[in-house]
C-alpha cells in the first residue's frame, strides 16, 4: 500500500521453496582465486549453449598436486589453460562446472584470497564470508579434447595482435550476418583480411604486415567473432598462429614469463567456397 493506492501480487507458500542441496561425503578443492579468475576469463567464451550437449555447457576442471587444467569447447573452438598448482594440496579431481556458476563467482569472491570449493556426488558449493553458492555438477563424460589438438601445425603466421584485431573488426562489418566469415590470405610478408556478403552486395578488404614461414600462400576462413575472442584472450603484443592447411584447425598459444601458466586456443576454420 502507498498513500495513493494499493497493489497485490500472487505469492506461494514458503515451504514450496527449494531446500539447500544435501552435501554428503564432500571433498574440497583449494585454489587461488586469482588462478580461478584466470581460468574463468579464459574459458568462458568457448563453452557451448547447446542443451543437447550438456557436458560442453560447462568448464572441465582437472586438479592434482602439480597443476590445474581448465578446458572448454563448443565444437568450433577450444580453450585450454594449465596453471601450476602452487603450495595447495589437492587430491586428483575432475569435474565439469556449469559456466553460470563460474561467472557468478567473479562478482562476489575477493580475487586476493584462496577459495575452497566443496564437492559432493551431485553438487558443489563455495562459501565466502556470509554467502554460499550452490550448483549442480554436470554429470556427463567430457570429450577427449587432447585428440583434437593438432601436433603438426608447423606453418607460423606472426603479426602485431592489435593490427590484426583492428583490421578484422573493420572488415567484419561487411561480412554475412549469419556466418560472420572473414578470410585470411596469408603471404610471406603481408596478410590480407577480406570478406564478401553477396546478399547485401557488400565487401571489404584490408592488408597488414606479417611474417609467414612458408613459401606457398595459405588462404583460410574463420568466424570473425570467434577469432576476435581468441586474439583478445592472448596477452602478447606479437601473436603467432600455428597453421597447417585451409581445412585444419589453427592454434594460438601463450606461456607466461615465469612458465607457470600455459594457454592454448584452437579455432576450427570455415570452409571457403572458392
CSV table of C-alpha atoms in Angstrom, one decimal:
chain,number,residue,atom,x,y,z
A,1,UNK,CA,0.0,0.0,0.0
A,2,UNK,CA,1.0,3.6,-0.6
A,3,UNK,CA,-0.5,6.9,0.2
A,4,UNK,CA,-2.3,7.0,-3.2
A,5,UNK,CA,-3.1,3.3,-3.9
A,6,UNK,CA,-2.8,-0.4,-3.2
A,7,UNK,CA,-1.4,-3.3,-5.2
A,8,UNK,CA,-1.4,-7.0,-4.9
A,9,UNK,CA,0.8,-9.8,-6.3
A,10,UNK,CA,0.5,-13.6,-6.2
A,11,UNK,CA,2.8,-15.5,-4.0
A,12,UNK,CA,3.5,-19.1,-2.9
A,13,UNK,CA,3.8,-20.8,0.4
A,14,UNK,CA,7.4,-20.6,1.7
A,15,UNK,CA,7.5,-24.4,2.2
A,16,UNK,CA,7.4,-24.8,-1.6
A,17,UNK,CA,10.8,-23.0,-2.0
A,18,UNK,CA,13.6,-25.5,-2.8
A,19,UNK,CA,15.7,-26.5,0.1
A,20,UNK,CA,19.5,-26.3,0.2
A,21,UNK,CA,21.2,-29.2,-1.6
A,22,UNK,CA,22.3,-32.0,0.7
A,23,UNK,CA,26.1,-32.2,0.6
A,24,UNK,CA,27.2,-35.7,1.8
A,25,UNK,CA,30.7,-37.1,1.7
A,26,UNK,CA,32.3,-33.9,0.4
A,27,UNK,CA,35.8,-33.4,-0.9
A,28,UNK,CA,37.4,-30.0,-1.1
A,29,UNK,CA,39.4,-28.3,-3.8
A,30,UNK,CA,41.7,-25.5,-2.8
A,31,UNK,CA,42.5,-22.9,-5.4
A,32,UNK,CA,43.9,-19.4,-5.5
A,33,UNK,CA,41.1,-17.1,-6.6
A,34,UNK,CA,43.4,-15.2,-8.9
A,35,UNK,CA,44.0,-18.6,-10.7
A,36,UNK,CA,40.3,-19.3,-10.7
A,37,UNK,CA,39.5,-15.9,-12.2
A,38,UNK,CA,42.2,-16.6,-14.9
A,39,UNK,CA,40.6,-19.9,-15.8
A,40,UNK,CA,37.0,-18.4,-15.9
A,41,UNK,CA,38.1,-15.4,-18.0
A,42,UNK,CA,40.0,-17.6,-20.5
A,43,UNK,CA,37.4,-20.4,-20.9
A,44,UNK,CA,34.0,-18.8,-20.6
A,45,UNK,CA,33.7,-17.7,-24.3
A,46,UNK,CA,34.3,-21.2,-25.6
A,47,UNK,CA,31.5,-23.0,-23.7
A,48,UNK,CA,28.5,-24.3,-25.7
A,49,UNK,CA,24.9,-23.1,-25.4
A,50,UNK,CA,23.6,-26.3,-27.0
A,51,UNK,CA,21.3,-28.0,-24.5
A,52,UNK,CA,21.7,-31.3,-26.3
A,53,UNK,CA,25.4,-31.3,-25.3
A,54,UNK,CA,25.3,-30.8,-21.5
A,55,UNK,CA,29.0,-31.6,-21.0
A,56,UNK,CA,30.0,-28.7,-23.3
A,57,UNK,CA,27.9,-26.2,-21.3
A,58,UNK,CA,30.5,-26.2,-18.6
A,59,UNK,CA,34.2,-26.0,-18.0
A,60,UNK,CA,36.2,-29.1,-17.3
A,61,UNK,CA,38.4,-28.6,-14.3
A,62,UNK,CA,41.2,-31.1,-13.7
A,63,UNK,CA,43.2,-30.7,-10.5
A,64,UNK,CA,46.1,-32.6,-9.0
A,65,UNK,CA,49.0,-31.6,-6.7
A,66,UNK,CA,51.1,-30.2,-9.7
A,67,UNK,CA,48.6,-28.4,-11.9
A,68,UNK,CA,45.1,-27.0,-12.5
A,69,UNK,CA,43.7,-27.5,-16.0
A,70,UNK,CA,40.6,-25.7,-17.4
A,71,UNK,CA,39.1,-26.7,-20.7
A,72,UNK,CA,36.0,-25.5,-22.6
A,73,UNK,CA,34.8,-26.1,-26.2
A,74,UNK,CA,31.7,-25.7,-28.3
A,75,UNK,CA,32.9,-27.8,-31.2
A,76,UNK,CA,34.1,-24.8,-33.2
A,77,UNK,CA,36.8,-23.7,-30.8
A,78,UNK,CA,38.6,-24.9,-27.8
A,79,UNK,CA,40.3,-23.1,-24.9
A,80,UNK,CA,42.7,-24.9,-22.6
A,81,UNK,CA,44.7,-23.3,-19.7
A,82,UNK,CA,47.2,-25.0,-17.5
A,83,UNK,CA,48.3,-23.3,-14.3
A,84,UNK,CA,50.9,-24.6,-11.8
A,85,UNK,CA,49.3,-25.5,-8.5
A,86,UNK,CA,51.5,-23.7,-6.0
A,87,UNK,CA,51.5,-24.8,-2.4
A,88,UNK,CA,47.9,-26.0,-2.3
A,89,UNK,CA,47.5,-29.7,-1.6
A,90,UNK,CA,44.7,-31.3,-3.6
A,91,UNK,CA,43.6,-34.8,-4.3
A,92,UNK,CA,43.1,-35.6,-8.0
A,93,UNK,CA,39.7,-34.3,-9.1
A,94,UNK,CA,38.0,-34.0,-12.4
A,95,UNK,CA,34.6,-32.2,-12.7
A,96,UNK,CA,32.5,-30.3,-15.2
A,97,UNK,CA,31.4,-27.0,-13.7
A,98,UNK,CA,28.5,-25.0,-15.2
A,99,UNK,CA,29.5,-21.8,-16.8
A,100,UNK,CA,26.8,-19.8,-15.0
A,101,UNK,CA,28.2,-20.8,-11.6
A,102,UNK,CA,31.8,-19.8,-12.6
A,103,UNK,CA,30.7,-16.4,-13.9
A,104,UNK,CA,28.7,-15.8,-10.7
A,105,UNK,CA,31.7,-16.4,-8.6
A,106,UNK,CA,33.6,-13.5,-10.1
A,107,UNK,CA,31.1,-11.0,-8.8
A,108,UNK,CA,31.4,-11.7,-5.1
A,109,UNK,CA,34.7,-13.5,-4.4
A,110,UNK,CA,37.8,-11.5,-3.5
A,111,UNK,CA,40.5,-12.0,-6.0
A,112,UNK,CA,43.3,-11.8,-3.5
A,113,UNK,CA,42.2,-14.8,-1.3
A,114,UNK,CA,42.2,-18.5,-1.6
A,115,UNK,CA,38.9,-20.4,-2.4
A,116,UNK,CA,37.7,-23.7,-1.1
A,117,UNK,CA,35.2,-25.5,-3.3
A,118,UNK,CA,33.3,-28.4,-1.7
A,119,UNK,CA,32.2,-31.2,-4.0
A,120,UNK,CA,29.7,-33.9,-3.3
A,121,UNK,CA,28.3,-36.6,-5.6
A,122,UNK,CA,25.9,-34.2,-7.5
A,123,UNK,CA,26.5,-30.7,-6.1
A,124,UNK,CA,29.3,-28.3,-5.4
A,125,UNK,CA,29.5,-25.1,-3.2
A,126,UNK,CA,31.7,-22.2,-2.5
A,127,UNK,CA,31.4,-20.2,0.7
A,128,UNK,CA,32.7,-16.7,1.1
A,129,UNK,CA,32.1,-14.5,4.1
A,130,UNK,CA,28.4,-14.9,4.8
A,131,UNK,CA,27.4,-16.2,1.4
A,132,UNK,CA,27.3,-19.8,0.0
A,133,UNK,CA,26.7,-20.5,-3.7
A,134,UNK,CA,25.5,-24.0,-4.6
A,135,UNK,CA,25.5,-25.5,-8.1
A,136,UNK,CA,24.8,-28.9,-9.7
A,137,UNK,CA,27.8,-30.6,-11.2
A,138,UNK,CA,27.4,-31.6,-14.8
A,139,UNK,CA,27.4,-35.4,-14.7
A,140,UNK,CA,28.5,-36.3,-18.2
A,141,UNK,CA,31.6,-37.5,-19.9
A,142,UNK,CA,33.7,-34.8,-21.3
A,143,UNK,CA,35.1,-35.5,-24.9
A,144,UNK,CA,38.8,-36.4,-25.2
A,145,UNK,CA,39.9,-32.8,-26.1
A,146,UNK,CA,43.6,-33.7,-26.4
A,147,UNK,CA,42.9,-35.8,-29.5
A,148,UNK,CA,41.7,-32.8,-31.4
A,149,UNK,CA,44.7,-30.6,-30.7
A,150,UNK,CA,47.0,-30.9,-33.7
A,151,UNK,CA,50.7,-31.6,-33.1
A,152,UNK,CA,51.9,-31.0,-36.7
A,153,UNK,CA,50.9,-27.3,-37.3
A,154,UNK,CA,54.4,-26.2,-38.5
A,155,UNK,CA,53.3,-23.1,-40.6
A,156,UNK,CA,53.5,-20.0,-38.5
A,157,UNK,CA,51.9,-16.6,-39.1
A,158,UNK,CA,53.4,-13.8,-36.9
A,159,UNK,CA,52.0,-10.3,-36.7
A,160,UNK,CA,51.1,-7.5,-34.4
A,161,UNK,CA,48.0,-8.5,-32.4
A,162,UNK,CA,46.4,-5.1,-32.3
A,163,UNK,CA,46.8,-4.5,-36.0
A,164,UNK,CA,45.1,-7.9,-36.8
A,165,UNK,CA,42.3,-7.2,-34.3
A,166,UNK,CA,41.6,-3.8,-35.7
A,167,UNK,CA,41.6,-5.0,-39.3
A,168,UNK,CA,39.3,-7.9,-38.6
A,169,UNK,CA,36.9,-5.5,-36.7
A,170,UNK,CA,36.7,-3.1,-39.7
A,171,UNK,CA,36.4,-5.8,-42.3
A,172,UNK,CA,33.9,-7.9,-40.4
A,173,UNK,CA,31.3,-5.1,-40.6
A,174,UNK,CA,30.8,-6.1,-44.2
A,175,UNK,CA,30.6,-9.9,-43.5
A,176,UNK,CA,27.5,-12.0,-43.8
A,177,UNK,CA,25.4,-11.7,-40.6
A,178,UNK,CA,24.8,-15.4,-40.2
A,179,UNK,CA,28.3,-16.8,-41.0
A,180,UNK,CA,30.4,-13.8,-39.9
A,181,UNK,CA,33.0,-15.2,-42.3
A,182,UNK,CA,36.3,-13.5,-42.9
A,183,UNK,CA,39.2,-14.8,-45.0
A,184,UNK,CA,42.9,-14.5,-44.2
A,185,UNK,CA,45.0,-14.6,-47.4
A,186,UNK,CA,48.5,-15.2,-45.9
A,187,UNK,CA,51.6,-14.4,-47.9
A,188,UNK,CA,55.3,-14.2,-46.9
A,189,UNK,CA,55.3,-10.5,-45.8
A,190,UNK,CA,51.6,-9.5,-45.9
A,191,UNK,CA,48.2,-10.8,-44.8
A,192,UNK,CA,45.0,-9.6,-46.4
A,193,UNK,CA,41.8,-9.9,-44.4
A,194,UNK,CA,38.7,-9.9,-46.6
A,195,UNK,CA,35.0,-10.6,-46.6
A,196,UNK,CA,32.1,-10.5,-49.1
A,197,UNK,CA,28.4,-10.6,-48.5
A,198,UNK,CA,26.6,-11.3,-51.8
A,199,UNK,CA,23.2,-10.8,-50.2
A,200,UNK,CA,23.9,-7.2,-49.2
A,201,UNK,CA,26.3,-6.5,-52.1
A,202,UNK,CA,29.0,-5.6,-49.6
A,203,UNK,CA,32.6,-6.5,-49.3
A,204,UNK,CA,35.8,-5.3,-47.6
A,205,UNK,CA,39.5,-6.0,-47.5
A,206,UNK,CA,42.5,-4.7,-45.6
A,207,UNK,CA,46.2,-5.7,-45.7
A,208,UNK,CA,48.6,-5.7,-42.7
A,209,UNK,CA,52.3,-6.5,-42.3
A,210,UNK,CA,53.1,-10.1,-41.2
A,211,UNK,CA,55.6,-12.9,-41.4
A,212,UNK,CA,54.8,-16.4,-42.7
A,213,UNK,CA,57.4,-19.1,-42.7
A,214,UNK,CA,56.1,-20.9,-45.8
A,215,UNK,CA,56.9,-20.3,-49.4
A,216,UNK,CA,53.3,-21.1,-50.6
A,217,UNK,CA,50.4,-18.8,-49.7
A,218,UNK,CA,47.7,-20.0,-47.5
A,219,UNK,CA,44.0,-18.9,-47.6
A,220,UNK,CA,41.9,-19.8,-44.5
A,221,UNK,CA,38.4,-18.7,-43.3
A,222,UNK,CA,37.2,-18.0,-39.8
A,223,UNK,CA,34.2,-16.8,-37.9
A,224,UNK,CA,35.2,-13.2,-37.2
A,225,UNK,CA,33.7,-13.2,-33.7
A,226,UNK,CA,35.5,-16.4,-32.7
A,227,UNK,CA,38.9,-15.3,-33.9
A,228,UNK,CA,38.5,-11.9,-32.2
A,229,UNK,CA,37.7,-13.5,-28.9
A,230,UNK,CA,40.6,-15.8,-29.3
A,231,UNK,CA,43.0,-13.0,-30.1
A,232,UNK,CA,41.8,-10.9,-27.1
A,233,UNK,CA,42.4,-13.8,-24.8
A,234,UNK,CA,46.1,-13.8,-25.7
A,235,UNK,CA,48.0,-11.0,-23.9
A,236,UNK,CA,51.2,-10.9,-26.0
A,237,UNK,CA,51.6,-7.9,-28.4
A,238,UNK,CA,53.0,-10.1,-31.1
A,239,UNK,CA,51.0,-13.2,-31.8
A,240,UNK,CA,51.9,-16.4,-33.6
A,241,UNK,CA,49.2,-18.5,-35.2
A,242,UNK,CA,50.2,-22.1,-35.9
A,243,UNK,CA,48.6,-23.4,-39.1
A,244,UNK,CA,48.6,-26.4,-41.4
A,245,UNK,CA,46.1,-26.1,-44.1
A,246,UNK,CA,42.9,-24.3,-45.1
A,247,UNK,CA,40.8,-27.1,-43.5
A,248,UNK,CA,42.9,-27.8,-40.5
A,249,UNK,CA,42.5,-26.3,-37.0
A,250,UNK,CA,44.6,-23.2,-36.2
A,251,UNK,CA,46.3,-22.8,-32.8
A,252,UNK,CA,47.1,-19.7,-30.8
A,253,UNK,CA,49.2,-20.2,-27.6
A,254,UNK,CA,50.8,-18.2,-24.9
A,255,UNK,CA,53.2,-19.1,-22.0
A,256,UNK,CA,53.6,-16.7,-19.0
A,257,UNK,CA,57.1,-15.3,-18.5
A,258,UNK,CA,57.5,-17.3,-15.3
A,259,UNK,CA,56.4,-20.5,-17.2
A,260,UNK,CA,53.7,-21.1,-14.6
A,261,UNK,CA,50.8,-20.6,-16.9
A,262,UNK,CA,50.2,-22.1,-20.4
A,263,UNK,CA,47.3,-21.0,-22.6
A,264,UNK,CA,46.1,-22.6,-25.9
A,265,UNK,CA,43.2,-21.7,-28.2
A,266,UNK,CA,42.1,-23.9,-31.1
A,267,UNK,CA,40.0,-22.5,-33.9
A,268,UNK,CA,38.2,-24.6,-36.5
A,269,UNK,CA,38.2,-22.9,-39.9
A,270,UNK,CA,35.2,-22.2,-42.1
A,271,UNK,CA,35.3,-24.0,-45.5
A,272,UNK,CA,35.8,-21.5,-48.3
A,273,UNK,CA,33.6,-21.6,-51.4
A,274,UNK,CA,36.4,-20.8,-53.8
